[in-house]
Amino acid sequence: MARIEFSDGNSVVIIGSGAGGGTLAHELTRRGIKVVLLEAGKRQSRRTFSQIPGEAFLQLTWLDTRTQSGNWGVARDFPTLPVWHCKTVGGTTVHWTASAPRLQPWELRAKTTYGQLGDTSLIDWPISYRELEKYYEAAESRLGVTRRNGIPGLPASNNFKVMYAGAKKLGYKQVHTGHMAINPQPNDGRDSCIQQGFCVQGCKTGAKWSTLYTDIPRAEETGNLDLRVECTATRIEHGADGRINAVIYRDGEGKEQRQKARLVCVAGNAVETARLLLLSDSARFPQGLANSSGQVGRNYCHQITGFVWGIFDKPVYSWRGATLAGVVEDEAINNPRRGFVGGYRIELVTLDLPTLPLVGLPYGWGRDFASIMENYRNMAGLFINGEDMPRSDNRITLNSEVKDAFGLPVANVHVDEHANDQAMRKHAQGQMSRMYEAIGARRVVTGPTPPATHNLCTARMSADPRDGVSNAWGQAHDVKNLFISDGSALSTPGAANPTLTIVALTLRQAEYISQQMAAGNI
Amino acid sequence: MDEPIPLHRREFLKTTTGLLTGLVVAGSPLALIAPGRAWAVDMTTLTSSEAATLMAVARTLMPHDKLEDAAYALVIQAIDGEASRDENLRRMIKAGVAGLGAGFAKSAESDRVAALKKIESSEFFQTMRLKTAQILYATPMAYAHFGYEGEAYSKGGYLLRGFNNLRWLPEVPLEDSGPMPAEE
């Protein structure tokens, strides 16, 4: 591993080591570029992942305080945890459930496609699907996505058999075990899936792709990576010319450090990425770094999510097997006759016993609540993953009344749901209930919207600098040597789980950065 | 009679103010450790009668008749432990118990439900609901009761241990699922 001097102004600093930051670190270091990778969390490994759900949650989750507001259900049901992502080397690729579908061409033209809908801040992407396609192919190959590149699907679990039977009864055609970044056969030095069901706790076999045990060690092997764990970026600084020249961070002992930088890539997940830019205000950027448009933190999207559980007379043992390996794709279309624009996926889901009552079930207690739990063996689970509508006022702001461990204002997450979001959720819950009823469910239980795991669009790419924060390569409109390298850069969320798109955009960005550096433009 | 087995070892010795006790249920995870014996959970800050009232609250909130008392006792022990370290929590819990009255634990379930409904918006109720849900279903007794098998990495996963053994619905065609991993 490289040791890069604090005074080395020729280094690239990447903040965050997840799908965006971890991939980018590998792509730049393998091209000979020196990278300082700052990660706020600790480094775990396949050996150290806890197999006790509550302990694993504490081991991997970003638990620093956030506040929230707005009318979304998360504010009521999970007041202290608006979003659920990781703080560990590998970022959220450590706990993700590995569903890796692509966005569809029309989803990249959201404003054109849904243009008639009021009260949104929709835009079209500055990139076409055609431009993105080869990077999707590269990302799928890199992650070993099933049903792509000749890789077979995962075998059907009990939970999926229930989903499949219900979906077929309703006439759905595109139903399969998903495009998953989980090895059905050994691949790329990683083992095959043994269907242990602990995807969210960190995959101990490594069958599930994560930057923790792919890109990051490979970046280390190049000799060009200086990974600094438990280092929290608190400010990005620029010189009199407006170009970024350093990152201020707190190290593991709480000591402030200053790393000089030739360019900086921010990949801290959409809440922290926006917060860091807002914290980095200056005389030149009084509204926050790269925020002359006022768009930093705005248009926050989290995708429409939620659980539906079916209770049957016979056992399902849903916890046995890959958590999310199943999908119905028929509803991932734009058909306004359903009463809403945009699409959604129906995905397989299960939760371990300790987590189900905390995250998966609606608020309740007494005999009725207990009777649902009594049926744990006989429960099958489904999850919605749909496109939510961007709104200018759904946004990340600094809450100056609540401070973090370093005395800095925490992020506030504000979401008021659009009527389209609510109509989509209702439709999805209805279809999922019908799937289970069609095959004899004794009862269907609709769960809450869990803390947001797909945090997106808070520094979005836009063709017009007034509409977003970054250009088609995730390069800040205001600052040439500042890049957005995570889900914050997505122009709109679409209905695809976002990790594959983040990796595809990162591969494209890495090419651009290395070309621009070689040309001396940045 | 044998010395009752403690359900949890404490990090260091503290003065015991109260106690919850019960009998080990045959065939339960506890029985594997100490067949045929009694269990005991000592309280640091709660009295025996306060602990008994909280047990009744937990049983009313998440009533699983066949789930043994020892699981609920672990919920109360965790609350007691936190209350001994957090003065505000201690006061709130003790006031909540006092508010329910001495007869709560012995009253009929319908009366307990009615009493809890009246205080549902209180911090005491919401704390008890959350703590019960957090701790009860994470106990080894709950794993056994609900048939939950937990982590499987140490046993080679569920791949050869029933992940696809459901037979009451049709099998999924190969094109929509996938092959089992090749045998080594």
Coordinates of N, CA, C and O in Angstrom, one line a residue, chain A residues 315-462:
Chain A
P315 N -45.4 -24.5 5.8 CA -44.1 -23.8 6.0 C -43.5 -23.2 4.7 O -43.6 -23.8 3.6
V316 N -42.8 -22.1 4.8 CA -42.0 -21.5 3.8 C -40.5 -21.5 4.1 O -39.7 -21.7 3.3
Y317 N -40.2 -21.2 5.4 CA -38.8 -21.1 5.8 C -38.1 -20.0 5.0 O -37.0 -20.3 4.4
S318 N -38.7 -18.8 4.9 CA -38.2 -17.8 4.0 C -36.8 -17.4 4.3 O -36.1 -16.9 3.4
W319 N -36.3 -17.6 5.5 CA -35.0 -17.1 5.9 C -33.9 -18.0 5.2 O -32.7 -17.6 5.2
R320 N -34.3 -19.1 4.7 CA -33.2 -20.0 4.1 C -33.1 -19.5 2.7 O -33.9 -19.7 1.8
G321 N -31.9 -18.9 2.4 CA -31.6 -18.6 1.0 C -31.3 -17.1 0.8 O -31.6 -16.3 1.7
A322 N -30.8 -16.8 -0.4 CA -30.4 -15.4 -0.7 C -31.6 -14.5 -0.5 O -32.6 -14.7 -1.1
T323 N -31.4 -13.4 0.2 CA -32.4 -12.5 0.7 C -33.3 -12.0 -0.4 O -34.6 -12.0 -0.3
L324 N -32.8 -11.6 -1.5 CA -33.5 -10.8 -2.5 C -33.6 -11.5 -3.9 O -33.9 -10.9 -4.9
A325 N -33.3 -12.8 -4.0 CA -33.1 -13.5 -5.3 C -34.4 -13.9 -5.9 O -34.8 -15.0 -5.9
G326 N -35.1 -12.8 -6.4 CA -36.4 -13.1 -7.1 C -37.0 -11.7 -7.5 O -36.9 -10.8 -6.8
V327 N -37.6 -11.7 -8.7 CA -38.1 -10.4 -9.2 C -39.3 -10.7 -10.2 O -39.3 -11.7 -10.9
V328 N -40.2 -9.8 -10.2 CA -41.3 -9.7 -11.2 C -41.0 -8.3 -11.9 O -41.0 -7.3 -11.2
E329 N -40.7 -8.4 -13.2 CA -40.3 -7.1 -13.9 C -41.5 -6.5 -14.7 O -41.3 -5.5 -15.3
D330 N -42.6 -7.2 -14.8 CA -43.7 -6.7 -15.6 C -44.2 -5.4 -15.3 O -44.8 -4.7 -16.2
E331 N -44.1 -4.9 -14.0 CA -44.6 -3.6 -13.7 C -43.5 -2.5 -13.8 O -43.8 -1.4 -13.5
A332 N -42.4 -2.9 -14.2 CA -41.3 -1.9 -14.4 C -41.5 -1.2 -15.8 O -40.6 -1.4 -16.7
I333 N -42.6 -0.6 -16.0 CA -43.0 0.0 -17.3 C -43.6 1.4 -16.9 O -44.0 1.6 -15.8
N334 N -43.7 2.2 -18.0 CA -44.5 3.5 -17.7 C -45.8 3.3 -18.4 O -46.0 3.3 -19.6
N335 N -46.9 3.1 -17.6 CA -48.2 3.0 -18.1 C -49.1 3.9 -17.2 O -49.6 3.4 -16.2
P336 N -49.3 5.1 -17.6 CA -50.1 6.1 -16.7 C -51.5 5.6 -16.5 O -52.1 6.1 -15.5
R337 N -52.0 4.6 -17.2 CA -53.4 4.1 -17.0 C -53.5 3.4 -15.6 O -54.5 3.2 -15.1
R338 N -52.3 3.1 -15.0 CA -52.3 2.5 -13.7 C -52.6 3.5 -12.6 O -52.8 3.2 -11.5
G339 N -52.6 4.8 -13.0 CA -52.8 5.9 -12.1 C -51.6 6.6 -11.6 O -51.6 7.4 -10.7
F340 N -50.5 6.2 -12.2 CA -49.2 6.9 -11.8 C -48.2 6.7 -13.0 O -48.4 5.8 -13.8
V341 N -47.2 7.6 -13.0 CA -46.1 7.4 -14.0 C -45.0 6.6 -13.3 O -44.9 6.5 -12.1
G342 N -44.1 6.1 -14.2 CA -42.9 5.4 -13.7 C -43.3 4.0 -13.4 O -44.5 3.6 -13.3
G343 N -42.2 3.2 -13.1 CA -42.5 1.8 -12.9 C -41.9 1.3 -11.5 O -41.3 2.1 -10.8
Y344 N -42.3 0.0 -11.2 CA -41.7 -0.6 -10.0 C -41.4 -2.0 -10.3 O -42.0 -2.7 -11.2
R345 N -40.5 -2.5 -9.5 CA -40.2 -4.0 -9.5 C -40.8 -4.6 -8.3 O -40.9 -3.9 -7.2
I346 N -41.2 -5.8 -8.4 CA -41.6 -6.6 -7.2 C -40.4 -7.5 -6.9 O -40.1 -8.3 -7.8
E347 N -39.9 -7.4 -5.8 CA -38.7 -8.2 -5.5 C -38.9 -9.1 -4.3 O -39.7 -8.8 -3.4
L348 N -38.2 -10.2 -4.3 CA -38.3 -11.1 -3.2 C -37.7 -10.5 -1.9 O -36.7 -9.8 -2.0
V349 N -38.2 -10.8 -0.7 CA -37.5 -10.4 0.5 C -37.8 -11.3 1.6 O -38.8 -12.0 1.7
T350 N -36.9 -11.3 2.6 CA -37.1 -11.9 3.9 C -36.3 -11.2 4.9 O -35.4 -10.4 4.6
L351 N -36.7 -11.3 6.2 CA -36.0 -10.7 7.2 C -35.7 -11.8 8.3 O -36.6 -12.7 8.5
D352 N -34.6 -11.7 9.0 CA -34.3 -12.6 10.0 C -35.3 -12.4 11.2 O -35.9 -11.3 11.3
L353 N -35.4 -13.3 12.1 CA -36.4 -13.2 13.1 C -36.3 -12.0 14.0 O -37.3 -11.3 14.2
P354 N -35.1 -11.6 14.5 CA -35.0 -10.4 15.3 C -35.3 -9.1 14.6 O -35.8 -8.2 15.2
T355 N -35.0 -9.1 13.3 CA -35.2 -7.8 12.5 C -36.7 -7.7 12.0 O -37.2 -6.5 11.9
L356 N -37.4 -8.8 11.8 CA -38.8 -8.7 11.2 C -39.7 -7.7 12.1 O -40.3 -6.8 11.5
P357 N -39.8 -7.9 13.4 CA -40.7 -7.1 14.1 C -40.2 -5.6 14.2 O -41.1 -4.7 14.5
L358 N -39.0 -5.4 14.0 CA -38.4 -4.0 14.1 C -38.6 -3.2 12.8 O -38.7 -2.0 12.9
V359 N -38.4 -3.9 11.7 CA -38.4 -3.2 10.4 C -39.5 -3.6 9.5 O -40.0 -2.8 8.7
G360 N -39.9 -4.8 9.6 CA -40.8 -5.4 8.5 C -42.3 -5.3 8.8 O -43.1 -5.4 7.8
L361 N -42.7 -5.2 10.0 CA -44.1 -5.3 10.3 C -44.6 -3.9 10.7 O -43.9 -3.0 11.2
P362 N -45.9 -3.7 10.4 CA -46.5 -2.4 10.9 C -46.5 -2.3 12.4 O -46.5 -3.3 13.1
Y363 N -46.6 -1.1 12.9 CA -46.7 -0.8 14.3 C -47.8 -1.7 14.9 O -48.9 -1.7 14.3
G364 N -47.5 -2.3 16.0 CA -48.6 -3.0 16.6 C -48.1 -3.7 17.9 O -46.9 -3.7 18.2
W365 N -49.1 -4.3 18.7 CA -48.8 -5.1 19.8 C -50.0 -5.9 20.2 O -51.0 -5.8 19.6
G366 N -49.8 -6.8 21.2 CA -50.9 -7.6 21.6 C -51.1 -8.8 20.8 O -50.2 -9.2 20.0
R367 N -52.3 -9.4 20.9 CA -52.6 -10.7 20.3 C -52.4 -10.7 18.7 O -51.9 -11.7 18.2
D368 N -52.9 -9.6 18.1 CA -52.8 -9.6 16.6 C -51.3 -9.6 16.2 O -50.9 -10.3 15.3
F369 N -50.5 -8.7 16.8 CA -49.1 -8.6 16.4 C -48.4 -9.9 16.7 O -47.7 -10.5 15.8
A370 N -48.7 -10.5 17.8 CA -48.1 -11.8 18.2 C -48.5 -12.9 17.2 O -47.7 -13.8 16.9
S371 N -49.8 -12.8 16.7 CA -50.2 -13.9 15.8 C -49.5 -13.9 14.5 O -49.3 -14.9 13.9
I372 N -49.1 -12.7 14.0 CA -48.3 -12.6 12.8 C -46.9 -13.2 13.1 O -46.5 -14.1 12.3
M373 N -46.3 -12.9 14.2 CA -45.0 -13.5 14.5 C -45.1 -15.0 14.7 O -44.1 -15.7 14.3
E374 N -46.2 -15.5 15.2 CA -46.4 -16.9 15.4 C -46.3 -17.7 14.1 O -46.0 -18.8 14.1
N375 N -46.6 -16.9 13.0 CA -46.6 -17.6 11.7 C -45.2 -17.4 10.9 O -45.2 -17.6 9.7
Y376 N -44.2 -17.1 11.7 CA -42.9 -16.8 11.0 C -42.5 -17.9 10.0 O -42.0 -17.6 8.9
R377 N -42.6 -19.1 10.4 CA -42.3 -20.3 9.6 C -43.0 -20.2 8.2 O -42.5 -20.7 7.2
N378 N -44.3 -19.8 8.3 CA -45.2 -19.9 7.2 C -45.3 -18.6 6.4 O -46.3 -18.5 5.6
M379 N -44.4 -17.7 6.6 CA -44.5 -16.4 5.9 C -43.6 -16.4 4.7 O -42.5 -16.8 4.7
A380 N -44.1 -15.7 3.6 CA -43.3 -15.4 2.4 C -43.3 -13.9 2.3 O -44.2 -13.2 2.8
G381 N -42.3 -13.4 1.7 CA -42.1 -11.9 1.7 C -41.8 -11.3 0.3 O -41.1 -11.9 -0.5
L382 N -42.4 -10.1 0.1 CA -42.1 -9.4 -1.2 C -41.8 -7.9 -0.8 O -42.2 -7.4 0.3
F383 N -41.1 -7.3 -1.7 CA -40.6 -5.9 -1.5 C -40.9 -5.1 -2.8 O -40.7 -5.6 -3.9
I384 N -41.3 -3.9 -2.6 CA -41.5 -2.9 -3.7 C -40.2 -2.2 -3.9 O -39.5 -1.8 -3.0
N385 N -39.8 -2.1 -5.2 CA -38.7 -1.1 -5.5 C -39.1 -0.3 -6.7 O -39.1 -0.8 -7.9
G386 N -39.6 0.9 -6.5 CA -40.2 1.7 -7.5 C -39.6 3.1 -7.6 O -38.8 3.5 -6.7
E387 N -39.9 3.8 -8.7 CA -39.3 5.1 -8.9 C -40.1 6.2 -8.1 O -41.4 6.2 -8.3
D388 N -39.5 7.0 -7.3 CA -40.1 8.1 -6.7 C -39.9 9.4 -7.5 O -38.9 9.5 -8.3
M389 N -40.7 10.4 -7.3 CA -40.6 11.6 -8.0 C -39.7 12.6 -7.3 O -39.9 12.9 -6.1
P390 N -38.7 13.2 -8.0 CA -37.9 14.2 -7.4 C -38.7 15.5 -7.2 O -39.6 15.9 -8.0
R391 N -38.5 16.1 -6.0 CA -39.1 17.4 -5.7 C -38.0 18.3 -5.2 O -37.2 17.9 -4.4
S392 N -38.1 19.5 -5.5 CA -37.1 20.5 -5.2 C -36.9 20.6 -3.6 O -35.8 20.6 -3.1
D393 N -38.0 20.5 -2.9 CA -38.0 20.7 -1.5 C -37.8 19.4 -0.7 O -37.7 19.4 0.5
N394 N -37.7 18.3 -1.4 CA -37.3 17.0 -0.7 C -35.8 17.1 -0.7 O -35.1 16.9 -1.8
R395 N -35.2 17.3 0.4 CA -33.8 17.7 0.4 C -33.0 17.5 1.7 O -33.6 17.3 2.7
I396 N -31.7 17.4 1.5 CA -30.8 17.3 2.6 C -30.4 18.7 3.0 O -29.9 19.5 2.1
T397 N -30.5 19.1 4.3 CA -30.0 20.4 4.7 C -29.2 20.2 6.0 O -29.2 19.1 6.6
L398 N -28.5 21.3 6.4 CA -27.7 21.2 7.6 C -28.7 21.6 8.8 O -29.4 22.6 8.7
N399 N -28.7 20.8 9.8 CA -29.5 21.1 11.0 C -28.6 21.7 12.1 O -27.9 21.0 12.8
S400 N -28.6 23.1 12.1 CA -27.6 23.7 13.0 C -27.9 23.5 14.5 O -27.1 23.9 15.3
E401 N -29.1 23.0 14.8 CA -29.4 22.8 16.2 C -28.9 21.5 16.7 O -28.9 21.2 18.0
V402 N -28.5 20.5 15.9 CA -28.0 19.2 16.3 C -26.6 19.1 15.8 O -26.4 19.2 14.5
K403 N -25.6 18.8 16.6 CA -24.2 18.7 16.2 C -23.7 17.3 16.3 O -24.1 16.5 17.2
D404 N -22.7 17.0 15.4 CA -22.1 15.6 15.5 C -20.9 15.7 16.5 O -20.7 16.7 17.2
A405 N -20.2 14.6 16.5 CA -19.1 14.5 17.5 C -18.0 15.5 17.3 O -17.3 15.9 18.2
F406 N -17.9 16.1 16.1 CA -16.9 17.1 15.8 C -17.5 18.6 15.9 O -16.9 19.5 15.5
G407 N -18.8 18.6 16.4 CA -19.4 19.9 16.6 C -20.0 20.5 15.3 O -20.3 21.7 15.2
L408 N -20.1 19.6 14.3 CA -20.6 20.1 13.0 C -22.1 19.8 12.9 O -22.6 18.8 13.4
P409 N -22.9 20.7 12.2 CA -24.3 20.4 12.1 C -24.6 19.1 11.4 O -23.9 18.7 10.4
V410 N -25.6 18.3 11.9 CA -25.9 17.0 11.2 C -26.8 17.3 10.0 O -27.3 18.4 9.8
A411 N -27.1 16.2 9.3 CA -28.0 16.3 8.1 C -29.4 16.2 8.5 O -29.7 15.3 9.4
N412 N -30.3 17.0 8.0 CA -31.7 16.7 8.1 C -32.2 16.2 6.8 O -31.9 16.8 5.7
V413 N -33.0 15.2 6.8 CA -33.6 14.6 5.6 C -35.1 14.9 5.6 O -35.8 14.6 6.5
H414 N -35.5 15.7 4.6 CA -36.9 16.1 4.5 C -37.6 15.4 3.2 O -37.1 15.6 2.1
V415 N -38.7 14.7 3.5 CA -39.4 14.1 2.4 C -40.9 14.3 2.5 O -41.5 13.9 3.5
D416 N -41.5 15.0 1.6 CA -42.9 15.0 1.4 C -43.3 14.2 0.2 O -42.8 14.5 -0.9
E417 N -44.0 13.2 0.4 CA -44.3 12.3 -0.8 C -45.2 13.0 -1.8 O -46.1 13.7 -1.5
H418 N -44.9 12.7 -3.0 CA -45.7 13.1 -4.2 C -46.9 12.2 -4.2 O -46.8 11.0 -3.9
A419 N -48.0 12.7 -4.7 CA -49.2 11.9 -4.9 C -48.9 10.7 -5.8 O -49.5 9.6 -5.6
N420 N -48.0 10.8 -6.8 CA -47.6 9.7 -7.6 C -46.9 8.6 -6.8 O -47.2 7.4 -7.1
D421 N -46.1 9.0 -5.9 CA -45.4 8.0 -5.0 C -46.5 7.1 -4.3 O -46.4 5.9 -4.2
Q422 N -47.5 7.8 -3.7 CA -48.5 7.1 -2.9 C -49.4 6.2 -3.8 O -49.7 5.1 -3.4
A423 N -49.7 6.7 -5.0 CA -50.5 5.9 -5.9 C -49.7 4.7 -6.4 O -50.3 3.6 -6.4
M424 N -48.4 4.8 -6.6 CA -47.6 3.7 -7.0 C -47.5 2.6 -5.9 O -47.7 1.4 -6.1
R425 N -47.3 3.1 -4.7 CA -47.2 2.2 -3.5 C -48.5 1.4 -3.3 O -48.5 0.2 -3.1
K426 N -49.6 2.1 -3.5 CA -50.9 1.5 -3.3 C -51.1 0.4 -4.4 O -51.6 -0.7 -4.1
H427 N -50.8 0.7 -5.6 CA -50.9 -0.2 -6.7 C -50.0 -1.5 -6.4 O -50.5 -2.6 -6.6
A428 N -48.8 -1.2 -6.1 CA -47.8 -2.3 -5.8 C -48.3 -3.2 -4.7 O -48.3 -4.4 -4.8
Q429 N -48.8 -2.6 -3.6 CA -49.2 -3.4 -2.5 C -50.4 -4.2 -2.9 O -50.6 -5.4 -2.5
G430 N -51.3 -3.6 -3.7 CA -52.5 -4.4 -4.2 C -52.1 -5.6 -5.0 O -52.6 -6.7 -4.8
Q431 N -51.2 -5.4 -6.0 CA -50.7 -6.5 -6.8 C -50.0 -7.6 -6.0 O -50.3 -8.8 -6.3
M432 N -49.2 -7.2 -5.1 CA -48.5 -8.2 -4.3 C -49.5 -8.9 -3.4 O -49.3 -10.2 -3.2
S433 N -50.4 -8.3 -2.9 CA -51.5 -9.0 -2.1 C -52.2 -10.0 -2.9 O -52.5 -11.1 -2.5
R434 N -52.6 -9.5 -4.1 CA -53.3 -10.5 -5.0 C -52.5 -11.7 -5.4 O -53.0 -12.8 -5.5
M435 N -51.2 -11.5 -5.6 CA -50.3 -12.6 -5.8 C -50.4 -13.7 -4.8 O -50.5 -14.9 -5.0
Y436 N -50.4 -13.2 -3.5 CA -50.4 -14.2 -2.4 C -51.8 -14.8 -2.2 O -52.0 -16.0 -2.0
E437 N -52.8 -13.9 -2.4 CA -54.2 -14.4 -2.3 C -54.5 -15.4 -3.3 O -55.3 -16.4 -3.1
A438 N -54.0 -15.2 -4.5 CA -54.3 -16.2 -5.7 C -53.8 -17.6 -5.4 O -54.3 -18.5 -6.0
I439 N -52.8 -17.7 -4.5 CA -52.4 -19.1 -4.2 C -52.7 -19.5 -2.7 O -52.0 -20.3 -2.1
G440 N -53.7 -18.8 -2.2 CA -54.3 -19.3 -0.9 C -53.7 -18.8 0.3 O -53.7 -19.4 1.4
A441 N -53.1 -17.6 0.3 CA -52.6 -17.0 1.6 C -53.8 -16.9 2.6 O -54.9 -16.5 2.2
R442 N -53.5 -17.2 3.8 CA -54.5 -17.1 4.9 C -54.6 -15.6 5.3 O -55.7 -15.1 5.7
R443 N -53.5 -14.9 5.2 CA -53.6 -13.5 5.5 C -52.4 -12.8 4.8 O -51.4 -13.4 4.6
V444 N -52.6 -11.5 4.4 CA -51.6 -10.7 3.9 C -51.4 -9.5 4.8 O -52.3 -8.9 5.2
V445 N -50.1 -9.3 5.1 CA -49.7 -8.2 6.0 C -48.9 -7.2 5.2 O -47.9 -7.5 4.7
T446 N -49.3 -5.9 5.2 CA -48.6 -4.9 4.5 C -47.7 -4.2 5.6 O -48.2 -3.6 6.5
G447 N -46.4 -4.2 5.3 CA -45.5 -3.6 6.2 C -45.2 -2.1 6.0 O -45.7 -1.5 5.0
P448 N -44.4 -1.5 6.8 CA -44.1 -0.1 6.6 C -43.0 0.2 5.5 O -42.4 -0.7 5.0
T449 N -42.8 1.5 5.2 CA -41.7 1.9 4.4 C -40.5 1.9 5.4 O -40.5 2.6 6.3
P450 N -39.5 1.1 5.1 CA -38.3 1.0 6.0 C -37.4 2.2 5.8 O -37.5 3.0 4.8
P451 N -36.4 2.5 6.7 CA -35.5 3.5 6.5 C -34.8 3.4 5.1 O -34.6 2.3 4.6
A452 N -34.6 4.5 4.4 CA -34.2 4.5 3.0 C -32.8 3.9 2.8 O -31.9 4.4 3.5
T453 N -32.7 3.0 1.9 CA -31.4 2.3 1.6 C -30.9 2.8 0.3 O -29.7 2.6 0.0
H454 N -31.8 3.3 -0.6 CA -31.3 3.8 -1.9 C -31.4 5.3 -1.9 O -32.4 5.9 -2.3
N455 N -30.3 6.0 -1.5 CA -30.3 7.4 -1.3 C -29.6 8.0 -2.6 O -28.5 7.7 -2.9
L456 N -30.4 8.9 -3.2 CA -30.0 9.3 -4.6 C -30.2 10.8 -4.9 O -31.0 11.4 -4.3
C457 N -29.5 11.3 -6.0 CA -29.9 12.5 -6.7 C -29.6 13.8 -6.1 O -30.0 14.8 -6.6
T458 N -28.9 13.8 -4.9 CA -28.7 15.1 -4.2 C -27.6 16.0 -4.8 O -27.3 17.1 -4.2
A459 N -26.9 15.5 -5.8 CA -25.9 16.3 -6.5 C -25.9 15.9 -7.9 O -24.9 15.5 -8.6
R460 N -27.1 16.0 -8.5 CA -27.4 15.3 -9.7 C -26.7 15.8 -11.0 O -26.4 17.0 -11.0
M461 N -26.5 14.9 -11.9 CA -26.0 15.3 -13.2 C -27.1 16.0 -14.0 O -28.3 15.6 -14.0
S462 N -26.7 17.1 -14.7 CA -27.7 17.8 -15.5 C -27.1 18.5 -16.7 O -25.9 18.9 -16.6

